[in-house]
PDB file of C-alpha atoms in Angstrom:
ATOM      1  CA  UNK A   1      -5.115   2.143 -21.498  1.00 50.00           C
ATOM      2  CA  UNK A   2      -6.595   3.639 -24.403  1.00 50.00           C
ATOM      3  CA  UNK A   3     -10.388   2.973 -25.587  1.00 45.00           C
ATOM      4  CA  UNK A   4      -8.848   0.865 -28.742  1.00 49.00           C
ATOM      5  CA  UNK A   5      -6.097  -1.017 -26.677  1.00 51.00           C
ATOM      6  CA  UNK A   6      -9.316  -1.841 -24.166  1.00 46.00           C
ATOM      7  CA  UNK A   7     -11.404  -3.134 -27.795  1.00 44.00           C
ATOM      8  CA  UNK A   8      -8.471  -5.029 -28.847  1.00 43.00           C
ATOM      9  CA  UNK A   9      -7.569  -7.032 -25.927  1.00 45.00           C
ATOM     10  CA  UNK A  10     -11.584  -7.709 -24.866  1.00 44.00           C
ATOM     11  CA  UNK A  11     -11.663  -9.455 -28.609  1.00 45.00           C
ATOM     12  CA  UNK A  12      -8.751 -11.909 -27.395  1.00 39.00           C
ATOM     13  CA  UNK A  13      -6.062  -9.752 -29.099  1.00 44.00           C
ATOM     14  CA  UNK A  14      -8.098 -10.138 -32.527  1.00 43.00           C
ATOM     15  CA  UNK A  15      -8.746  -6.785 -33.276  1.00 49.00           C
ATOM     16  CA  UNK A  16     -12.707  -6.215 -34.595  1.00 68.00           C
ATOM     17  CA  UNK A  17     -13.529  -4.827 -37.960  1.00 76.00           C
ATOM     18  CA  UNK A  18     -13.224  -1.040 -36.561  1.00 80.00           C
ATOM     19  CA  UNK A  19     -10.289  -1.419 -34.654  1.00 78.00           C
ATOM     20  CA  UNK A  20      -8.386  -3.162 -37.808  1.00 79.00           C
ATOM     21  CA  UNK A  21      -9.014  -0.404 -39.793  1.00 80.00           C
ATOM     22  CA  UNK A  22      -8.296   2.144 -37.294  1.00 80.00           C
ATOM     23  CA  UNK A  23      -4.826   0.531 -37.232  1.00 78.00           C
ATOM     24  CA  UNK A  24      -4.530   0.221 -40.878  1.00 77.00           C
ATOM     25  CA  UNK A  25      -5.176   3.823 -41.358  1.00 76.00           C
ATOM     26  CA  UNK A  26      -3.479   5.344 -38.942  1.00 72.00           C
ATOM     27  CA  UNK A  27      -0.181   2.892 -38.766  1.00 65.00           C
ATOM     28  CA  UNK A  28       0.285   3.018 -43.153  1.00 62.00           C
ATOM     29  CA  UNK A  29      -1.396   5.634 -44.857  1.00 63.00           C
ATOM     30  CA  UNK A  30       1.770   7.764 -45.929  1.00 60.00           C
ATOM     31  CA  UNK A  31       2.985   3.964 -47.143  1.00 56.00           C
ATOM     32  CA  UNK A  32      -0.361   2.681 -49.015  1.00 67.00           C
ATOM     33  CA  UNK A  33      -1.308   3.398 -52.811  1.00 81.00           C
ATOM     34  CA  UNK A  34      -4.188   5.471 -53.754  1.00 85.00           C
ATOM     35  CA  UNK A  35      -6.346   2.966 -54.492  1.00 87.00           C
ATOM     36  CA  UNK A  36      -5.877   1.224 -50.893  1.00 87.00           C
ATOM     37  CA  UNK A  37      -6.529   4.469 -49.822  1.00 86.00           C
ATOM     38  CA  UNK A  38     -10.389   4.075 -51.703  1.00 91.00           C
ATOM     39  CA  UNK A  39     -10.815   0.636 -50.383  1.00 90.00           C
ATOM     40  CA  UNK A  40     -10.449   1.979 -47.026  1.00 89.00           C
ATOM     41  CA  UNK A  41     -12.520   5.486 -47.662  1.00 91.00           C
ATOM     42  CA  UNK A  42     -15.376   2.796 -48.877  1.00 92.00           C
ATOM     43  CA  UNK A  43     -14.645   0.707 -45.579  1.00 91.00           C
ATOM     44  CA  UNK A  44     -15.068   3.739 -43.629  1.00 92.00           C
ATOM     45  CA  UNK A  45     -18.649   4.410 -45.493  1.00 93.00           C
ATOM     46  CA  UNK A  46     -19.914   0.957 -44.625  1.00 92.00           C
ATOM     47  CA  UNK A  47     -18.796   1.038 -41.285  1.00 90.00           C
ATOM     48  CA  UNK A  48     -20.556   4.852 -40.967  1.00 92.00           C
ATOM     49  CA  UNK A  49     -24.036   3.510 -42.397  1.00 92.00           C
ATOM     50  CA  UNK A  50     -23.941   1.137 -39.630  1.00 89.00           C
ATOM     51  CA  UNK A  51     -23.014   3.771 -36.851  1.00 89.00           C
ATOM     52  CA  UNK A  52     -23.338   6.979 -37.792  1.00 90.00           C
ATOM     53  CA  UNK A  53     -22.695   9.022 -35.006  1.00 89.00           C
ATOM     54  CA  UNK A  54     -18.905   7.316 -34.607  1.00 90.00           C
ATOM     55  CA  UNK A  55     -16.815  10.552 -34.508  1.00 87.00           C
ATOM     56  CA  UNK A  56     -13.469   8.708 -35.009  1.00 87.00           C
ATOM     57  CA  UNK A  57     -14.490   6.887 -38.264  1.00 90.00           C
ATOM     58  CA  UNK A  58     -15.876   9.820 -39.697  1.00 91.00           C
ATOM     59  CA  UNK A  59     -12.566  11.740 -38.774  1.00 89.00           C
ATOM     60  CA  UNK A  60     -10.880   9.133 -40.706  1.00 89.00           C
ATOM     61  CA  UNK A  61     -12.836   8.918 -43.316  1.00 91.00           C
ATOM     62  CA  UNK A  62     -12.301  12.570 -43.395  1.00 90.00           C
ATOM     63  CA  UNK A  63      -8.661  12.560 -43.309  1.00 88.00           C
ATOM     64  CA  UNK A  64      -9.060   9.384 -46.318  1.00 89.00           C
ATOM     65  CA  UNK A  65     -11.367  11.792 -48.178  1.00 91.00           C
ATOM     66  CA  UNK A  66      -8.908  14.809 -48.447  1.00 90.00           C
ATOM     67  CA  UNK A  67      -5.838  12.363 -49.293  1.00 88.00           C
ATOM     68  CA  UNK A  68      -7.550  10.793 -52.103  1.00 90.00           C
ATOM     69  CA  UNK A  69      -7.887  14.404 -53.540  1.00 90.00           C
ATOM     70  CA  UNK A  70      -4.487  15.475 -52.891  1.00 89.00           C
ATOM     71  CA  UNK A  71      -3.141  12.860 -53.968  1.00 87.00           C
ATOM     72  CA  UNK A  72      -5.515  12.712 -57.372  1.00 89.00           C
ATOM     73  CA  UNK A  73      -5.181  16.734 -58.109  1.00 89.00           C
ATOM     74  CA  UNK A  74      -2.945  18.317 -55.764  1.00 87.00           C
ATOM     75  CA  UNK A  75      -3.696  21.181 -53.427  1.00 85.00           C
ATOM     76  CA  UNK A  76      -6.606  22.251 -55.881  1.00 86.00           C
ATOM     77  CA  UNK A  77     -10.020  24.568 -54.836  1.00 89.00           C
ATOM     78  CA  UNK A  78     -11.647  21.190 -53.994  1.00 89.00           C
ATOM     79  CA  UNK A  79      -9.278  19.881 -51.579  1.00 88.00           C
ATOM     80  CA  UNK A  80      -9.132  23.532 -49.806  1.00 89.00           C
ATOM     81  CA  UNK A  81     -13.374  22.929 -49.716  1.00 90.00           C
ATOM     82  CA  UNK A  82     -13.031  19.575 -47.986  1.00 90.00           C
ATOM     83  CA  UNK A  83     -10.600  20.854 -45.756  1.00 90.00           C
ATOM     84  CA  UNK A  84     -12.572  24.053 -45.231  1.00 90.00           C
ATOM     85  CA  UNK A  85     -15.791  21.948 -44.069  1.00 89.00           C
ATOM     86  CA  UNK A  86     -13.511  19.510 -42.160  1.00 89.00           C
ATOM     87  CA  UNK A  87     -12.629  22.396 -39.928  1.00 91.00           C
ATOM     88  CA  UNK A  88     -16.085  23.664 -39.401  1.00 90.00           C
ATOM     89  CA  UNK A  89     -17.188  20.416 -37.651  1.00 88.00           C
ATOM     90  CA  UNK A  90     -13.811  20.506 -35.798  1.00 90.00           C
ATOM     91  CA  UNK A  91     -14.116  24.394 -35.073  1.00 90.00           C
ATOM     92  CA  UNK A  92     -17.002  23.337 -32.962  1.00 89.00           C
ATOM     93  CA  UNK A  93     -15.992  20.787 -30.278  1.00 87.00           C
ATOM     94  CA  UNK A  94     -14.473  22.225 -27.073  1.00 85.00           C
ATOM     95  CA  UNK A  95     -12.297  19.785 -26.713  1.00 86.00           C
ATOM     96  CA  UNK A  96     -10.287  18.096 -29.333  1.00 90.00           C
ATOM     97  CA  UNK A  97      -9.092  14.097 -28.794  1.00 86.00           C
ATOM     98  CA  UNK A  98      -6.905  11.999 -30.740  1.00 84.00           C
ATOM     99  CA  UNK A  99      -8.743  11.409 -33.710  1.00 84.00           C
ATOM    100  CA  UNK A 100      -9.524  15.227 -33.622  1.00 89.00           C
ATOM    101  CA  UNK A 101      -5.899  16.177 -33.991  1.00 90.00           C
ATOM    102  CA  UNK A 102      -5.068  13.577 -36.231  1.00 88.00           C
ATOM    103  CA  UNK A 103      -7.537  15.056 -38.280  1.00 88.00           C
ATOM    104  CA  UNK A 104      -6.805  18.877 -37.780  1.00 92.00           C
ATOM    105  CA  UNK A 105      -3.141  17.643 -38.610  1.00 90.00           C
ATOM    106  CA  UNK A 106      -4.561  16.372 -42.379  1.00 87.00           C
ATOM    107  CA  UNK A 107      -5.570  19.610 -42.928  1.00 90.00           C
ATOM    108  CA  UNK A 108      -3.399  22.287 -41.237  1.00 92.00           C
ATOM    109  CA  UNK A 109      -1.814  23.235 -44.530  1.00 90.00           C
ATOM    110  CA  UNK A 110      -4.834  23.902 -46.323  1.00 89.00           C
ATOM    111  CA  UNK A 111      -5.427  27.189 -43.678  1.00 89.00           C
ATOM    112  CA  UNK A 112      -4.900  30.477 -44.694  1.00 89.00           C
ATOM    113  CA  UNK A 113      -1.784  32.179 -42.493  1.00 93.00           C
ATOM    114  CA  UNK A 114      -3.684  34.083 -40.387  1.00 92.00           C
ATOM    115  CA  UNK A 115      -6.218  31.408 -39.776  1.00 91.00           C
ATOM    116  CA  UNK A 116      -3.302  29.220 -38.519  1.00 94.00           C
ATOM    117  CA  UNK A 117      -1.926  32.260 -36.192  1.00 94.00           C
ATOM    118  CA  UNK A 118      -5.727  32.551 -34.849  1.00 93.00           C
ATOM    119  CA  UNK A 119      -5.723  28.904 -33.710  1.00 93.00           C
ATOM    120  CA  UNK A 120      -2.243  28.460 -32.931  1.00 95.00           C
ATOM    121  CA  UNK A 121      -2.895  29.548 -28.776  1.00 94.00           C
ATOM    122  CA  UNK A 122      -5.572  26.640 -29.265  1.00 93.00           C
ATOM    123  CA  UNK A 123      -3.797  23.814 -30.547  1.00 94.00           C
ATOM    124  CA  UNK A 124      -1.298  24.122 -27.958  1.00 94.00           C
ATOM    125  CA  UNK A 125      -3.902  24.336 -25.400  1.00 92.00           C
ATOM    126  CA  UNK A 126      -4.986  20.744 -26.969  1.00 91.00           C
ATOM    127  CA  UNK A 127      -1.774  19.441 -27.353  1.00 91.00           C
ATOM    128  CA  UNK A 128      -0.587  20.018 -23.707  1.00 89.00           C
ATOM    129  CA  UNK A 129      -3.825  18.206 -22.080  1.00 86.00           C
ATOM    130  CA  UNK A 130      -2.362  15.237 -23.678  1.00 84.00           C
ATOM    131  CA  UNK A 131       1.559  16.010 -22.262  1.00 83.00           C
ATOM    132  CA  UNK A 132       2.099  13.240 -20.833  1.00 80.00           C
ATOM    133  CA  UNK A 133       0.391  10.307 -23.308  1.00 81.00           C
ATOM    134  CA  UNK A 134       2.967   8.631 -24.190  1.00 78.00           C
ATOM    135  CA  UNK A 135       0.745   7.378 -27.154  1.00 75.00           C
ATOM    136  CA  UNK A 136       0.121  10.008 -28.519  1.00 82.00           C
ATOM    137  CA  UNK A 137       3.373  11.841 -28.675  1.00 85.00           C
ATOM    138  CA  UNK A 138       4.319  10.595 -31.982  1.00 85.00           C
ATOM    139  CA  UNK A 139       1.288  12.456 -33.313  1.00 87.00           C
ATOM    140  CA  UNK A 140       2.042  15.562 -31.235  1.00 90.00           C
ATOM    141  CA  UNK A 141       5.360  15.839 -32.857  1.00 91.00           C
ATOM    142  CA  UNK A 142       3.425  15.660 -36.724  1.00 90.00           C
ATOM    143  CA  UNK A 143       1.339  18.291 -35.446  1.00 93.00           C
ATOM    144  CA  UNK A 144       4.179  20.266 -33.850  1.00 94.00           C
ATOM    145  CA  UNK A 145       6.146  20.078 -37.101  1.00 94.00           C
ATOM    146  CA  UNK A 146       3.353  20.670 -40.019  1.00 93.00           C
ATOM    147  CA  UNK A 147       2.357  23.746 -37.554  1.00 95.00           C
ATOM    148  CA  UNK A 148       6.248  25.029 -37.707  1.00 96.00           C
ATOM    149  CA  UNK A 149       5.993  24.310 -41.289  1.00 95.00           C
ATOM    150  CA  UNK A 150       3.510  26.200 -42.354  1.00 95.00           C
ATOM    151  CA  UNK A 151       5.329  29.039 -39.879  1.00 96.00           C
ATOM    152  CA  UNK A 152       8.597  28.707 -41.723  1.00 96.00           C
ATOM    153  CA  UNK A 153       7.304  28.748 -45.559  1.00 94.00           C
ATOM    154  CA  UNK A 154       5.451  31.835 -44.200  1.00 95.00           C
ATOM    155  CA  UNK A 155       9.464  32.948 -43.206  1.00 95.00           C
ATOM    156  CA  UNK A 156       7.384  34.058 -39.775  1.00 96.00           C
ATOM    157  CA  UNK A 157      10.622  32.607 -38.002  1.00 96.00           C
ATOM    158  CA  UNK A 158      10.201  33.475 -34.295  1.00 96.00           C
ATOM    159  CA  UNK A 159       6.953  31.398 -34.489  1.00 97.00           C
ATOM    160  CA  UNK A 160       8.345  28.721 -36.216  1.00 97.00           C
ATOM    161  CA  UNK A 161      11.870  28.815 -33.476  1.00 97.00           C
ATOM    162  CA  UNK A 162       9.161  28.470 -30.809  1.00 97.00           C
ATOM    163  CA  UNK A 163       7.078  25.632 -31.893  1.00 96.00           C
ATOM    164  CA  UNK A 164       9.586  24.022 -33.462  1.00 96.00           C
ATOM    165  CA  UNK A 165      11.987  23.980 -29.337  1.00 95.00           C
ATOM    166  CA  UNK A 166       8.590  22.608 -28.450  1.00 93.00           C
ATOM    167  CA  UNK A 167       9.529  19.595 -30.917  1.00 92.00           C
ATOM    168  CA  UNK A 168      12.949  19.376 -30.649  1.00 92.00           C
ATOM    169  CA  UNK A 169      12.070  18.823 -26.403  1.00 88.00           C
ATOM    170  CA  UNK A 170       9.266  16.205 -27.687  1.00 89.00           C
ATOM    171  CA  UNK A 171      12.091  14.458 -29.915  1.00 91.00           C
ATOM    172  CA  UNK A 172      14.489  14.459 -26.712  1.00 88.00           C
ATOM    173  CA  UNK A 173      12.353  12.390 -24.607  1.00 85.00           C
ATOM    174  CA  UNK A 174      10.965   9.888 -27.344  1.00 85.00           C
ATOM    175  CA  UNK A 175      14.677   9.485 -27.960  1.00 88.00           C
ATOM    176  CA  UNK A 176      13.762   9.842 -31.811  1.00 90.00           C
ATOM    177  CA  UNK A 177      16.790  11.061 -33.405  1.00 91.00           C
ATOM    178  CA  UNK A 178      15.743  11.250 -36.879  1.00 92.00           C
ATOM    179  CA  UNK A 179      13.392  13.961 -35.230  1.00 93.00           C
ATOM    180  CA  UNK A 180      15.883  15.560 -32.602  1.00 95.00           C
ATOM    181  CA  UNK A 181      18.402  16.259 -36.011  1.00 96.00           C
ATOM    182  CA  UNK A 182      15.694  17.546 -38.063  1.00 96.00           C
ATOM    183  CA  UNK A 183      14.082  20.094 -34.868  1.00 96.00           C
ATOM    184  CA  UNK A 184      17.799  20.815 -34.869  1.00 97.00           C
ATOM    185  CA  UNK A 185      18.014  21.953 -38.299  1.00 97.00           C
ATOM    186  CA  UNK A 186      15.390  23.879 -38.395  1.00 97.00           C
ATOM    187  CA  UNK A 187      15.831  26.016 -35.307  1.00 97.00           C
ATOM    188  CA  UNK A 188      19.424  26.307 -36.815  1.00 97.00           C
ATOM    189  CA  UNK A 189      17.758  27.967 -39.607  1.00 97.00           C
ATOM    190  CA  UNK A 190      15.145  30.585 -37.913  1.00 96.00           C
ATOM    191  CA  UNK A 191      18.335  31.910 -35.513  1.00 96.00           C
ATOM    192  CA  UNK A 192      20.837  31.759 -38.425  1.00 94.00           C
ATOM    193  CA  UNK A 193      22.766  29.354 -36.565  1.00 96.00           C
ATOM    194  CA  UNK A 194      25.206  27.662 -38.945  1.00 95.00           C
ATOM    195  CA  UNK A 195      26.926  25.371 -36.402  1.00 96.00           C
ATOM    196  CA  UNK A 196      23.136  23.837 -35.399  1.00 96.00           C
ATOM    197  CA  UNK A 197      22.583  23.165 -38.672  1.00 97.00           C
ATOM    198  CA  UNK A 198      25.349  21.350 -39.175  1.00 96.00           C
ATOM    199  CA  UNK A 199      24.802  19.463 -36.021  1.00 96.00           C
ATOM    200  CA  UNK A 200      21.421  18.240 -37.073  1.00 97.00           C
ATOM    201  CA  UNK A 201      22.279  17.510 -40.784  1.00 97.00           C
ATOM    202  CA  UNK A 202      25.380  15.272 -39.357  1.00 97.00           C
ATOM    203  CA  UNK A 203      22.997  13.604 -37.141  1.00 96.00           C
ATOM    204  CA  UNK A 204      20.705  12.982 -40.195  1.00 95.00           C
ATOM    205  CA  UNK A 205      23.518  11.864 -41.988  1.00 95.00           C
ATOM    206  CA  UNK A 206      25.333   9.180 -39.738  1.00 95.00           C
ATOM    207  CA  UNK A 207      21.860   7.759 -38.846  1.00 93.00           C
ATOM    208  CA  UNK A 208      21.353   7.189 -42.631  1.00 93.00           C
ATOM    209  CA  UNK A 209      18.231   9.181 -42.783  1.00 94.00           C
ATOM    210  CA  UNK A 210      18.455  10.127 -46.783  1.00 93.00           C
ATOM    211  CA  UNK A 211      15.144  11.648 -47.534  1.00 92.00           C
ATOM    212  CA  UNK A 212      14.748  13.831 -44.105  1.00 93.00           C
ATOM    213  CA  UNK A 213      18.492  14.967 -44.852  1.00 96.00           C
ATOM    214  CA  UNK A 214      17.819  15.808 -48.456  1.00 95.00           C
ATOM    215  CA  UNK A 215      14.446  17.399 -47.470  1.00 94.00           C
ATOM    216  CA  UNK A 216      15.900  19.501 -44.579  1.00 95.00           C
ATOM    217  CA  UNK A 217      19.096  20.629 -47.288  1.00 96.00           C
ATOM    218  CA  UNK A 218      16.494  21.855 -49.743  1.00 95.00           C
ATOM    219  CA  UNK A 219      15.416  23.996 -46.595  1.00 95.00           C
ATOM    220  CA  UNK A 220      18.894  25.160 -45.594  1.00 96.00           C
ATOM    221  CA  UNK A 221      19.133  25.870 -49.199  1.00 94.00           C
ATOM    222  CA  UNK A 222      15.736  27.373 -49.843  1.00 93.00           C
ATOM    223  CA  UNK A 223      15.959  29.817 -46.318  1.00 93.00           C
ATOM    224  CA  UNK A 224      19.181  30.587 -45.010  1.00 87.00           C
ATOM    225  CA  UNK A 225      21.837  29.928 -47.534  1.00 79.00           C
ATOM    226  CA  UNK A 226      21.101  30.155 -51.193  1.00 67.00           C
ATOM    227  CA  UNK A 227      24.141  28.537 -51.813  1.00 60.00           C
ATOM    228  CA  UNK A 228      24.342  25.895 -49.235  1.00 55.00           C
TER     229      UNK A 228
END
């Protein structure tokens, strides 16, 4: 049982003013508007004046912080400063825990390409202490991905083909299949293997997943065939 499942059910399944933002955060922040986003950043503040030393509010009020300016300005100098002094904190800690990768996720593609190859041997090392917690697999996968990502825009496609069969075995157990078509894609692509791609865009297709089928084209498009 996790620390937050523990808070939630001790507060007779009410969830206390950290723990419902925690969830807020964390289950709707790719859905919310900007200025929810604030409301929440300001939350975060209040809640940090009153404990200050909480590591997981300030990681999300980290994570809050660098969205706001993304989503404001873009990838501009500023956001690749807050990200920059996000991962000198993280940098730090010897071990990294949920709210640690969460974070390190936020900011993965702010890091410079060799930066990302340096670390790469450590985030695994992370990610595998936590193999086998089941709640946090979802947010292995996002990290899995984003770090393939950043691998495959960099057209470094052997990395990218081995974090990305990390994934696509992640996908297989969580039964996700949105995910299993897109690892499949993208694999397909790195190996130059037309008949994988095709068997991961189908999958995207028939289970009506528009956006992660138009998004994963573009890549097909952008990386193997010019004019797929």
């Amino acid at each position: 049982m996790s620390f937050d499942k523990f808070e939630y059910i001790r507060n007779y399944y009410q969830p206390n003013e950290k723990t419902e933002l925690i969830l807020r955060i964390v289950n709707n922040i790719s859905l919310i508007d900007t200025k929810e986003i604030k409301e929440l950043y300001k939350k975060c503040g209040e809640l940090l004046k009153k404990h200050p030393n909480d590591i997981q509010i300030q990681n999300l009020s980290d994570i809050l912080k660098i969205a706001i300016e993304i989503r404001e300005n873009g990838f501009s100098n500023h956001s690749y400063q807050i990200a920059s002094e996000i991962w000198k904190k993280l940098e730090k800690r010897d071990t990294w825990y949920m709210s640690d990768l969460r974070l390190l996720t936020s900011i993965l593609f702010h890091f410079s390409i060799e930066n990302v190859r340096d670390i790469t041997e450590r985030i695994l090392e992370n990610l595998e202490k936590y193999r086998y917690y089941k709640e946090l697999h979802n947010l292995r996968f996002t990290l899995l991905s984003n770090l393939a990502s950043v691998y495959l825009y960099n057209r470094l496609f052997k990395e990218c083909e081995y974090i990305t069969k990390l994934s696509l075995d992640l996908a297989r157990v969580l039964k996700r299949y949105d995910q299993f078509g897109a690892t499949q894609v993208r694999i397909g692509i790195c190996t130059h293997d037309e008949e994988l791609i095709q068997k991961g865009l189908h999958l995207l297709d028939i289970t009506e997943e528009t956006i992660l089928f138009e998004n994963l084209t573009n890549e097909v498009r952008h990386f193997h065939r010019s004019d797929f």
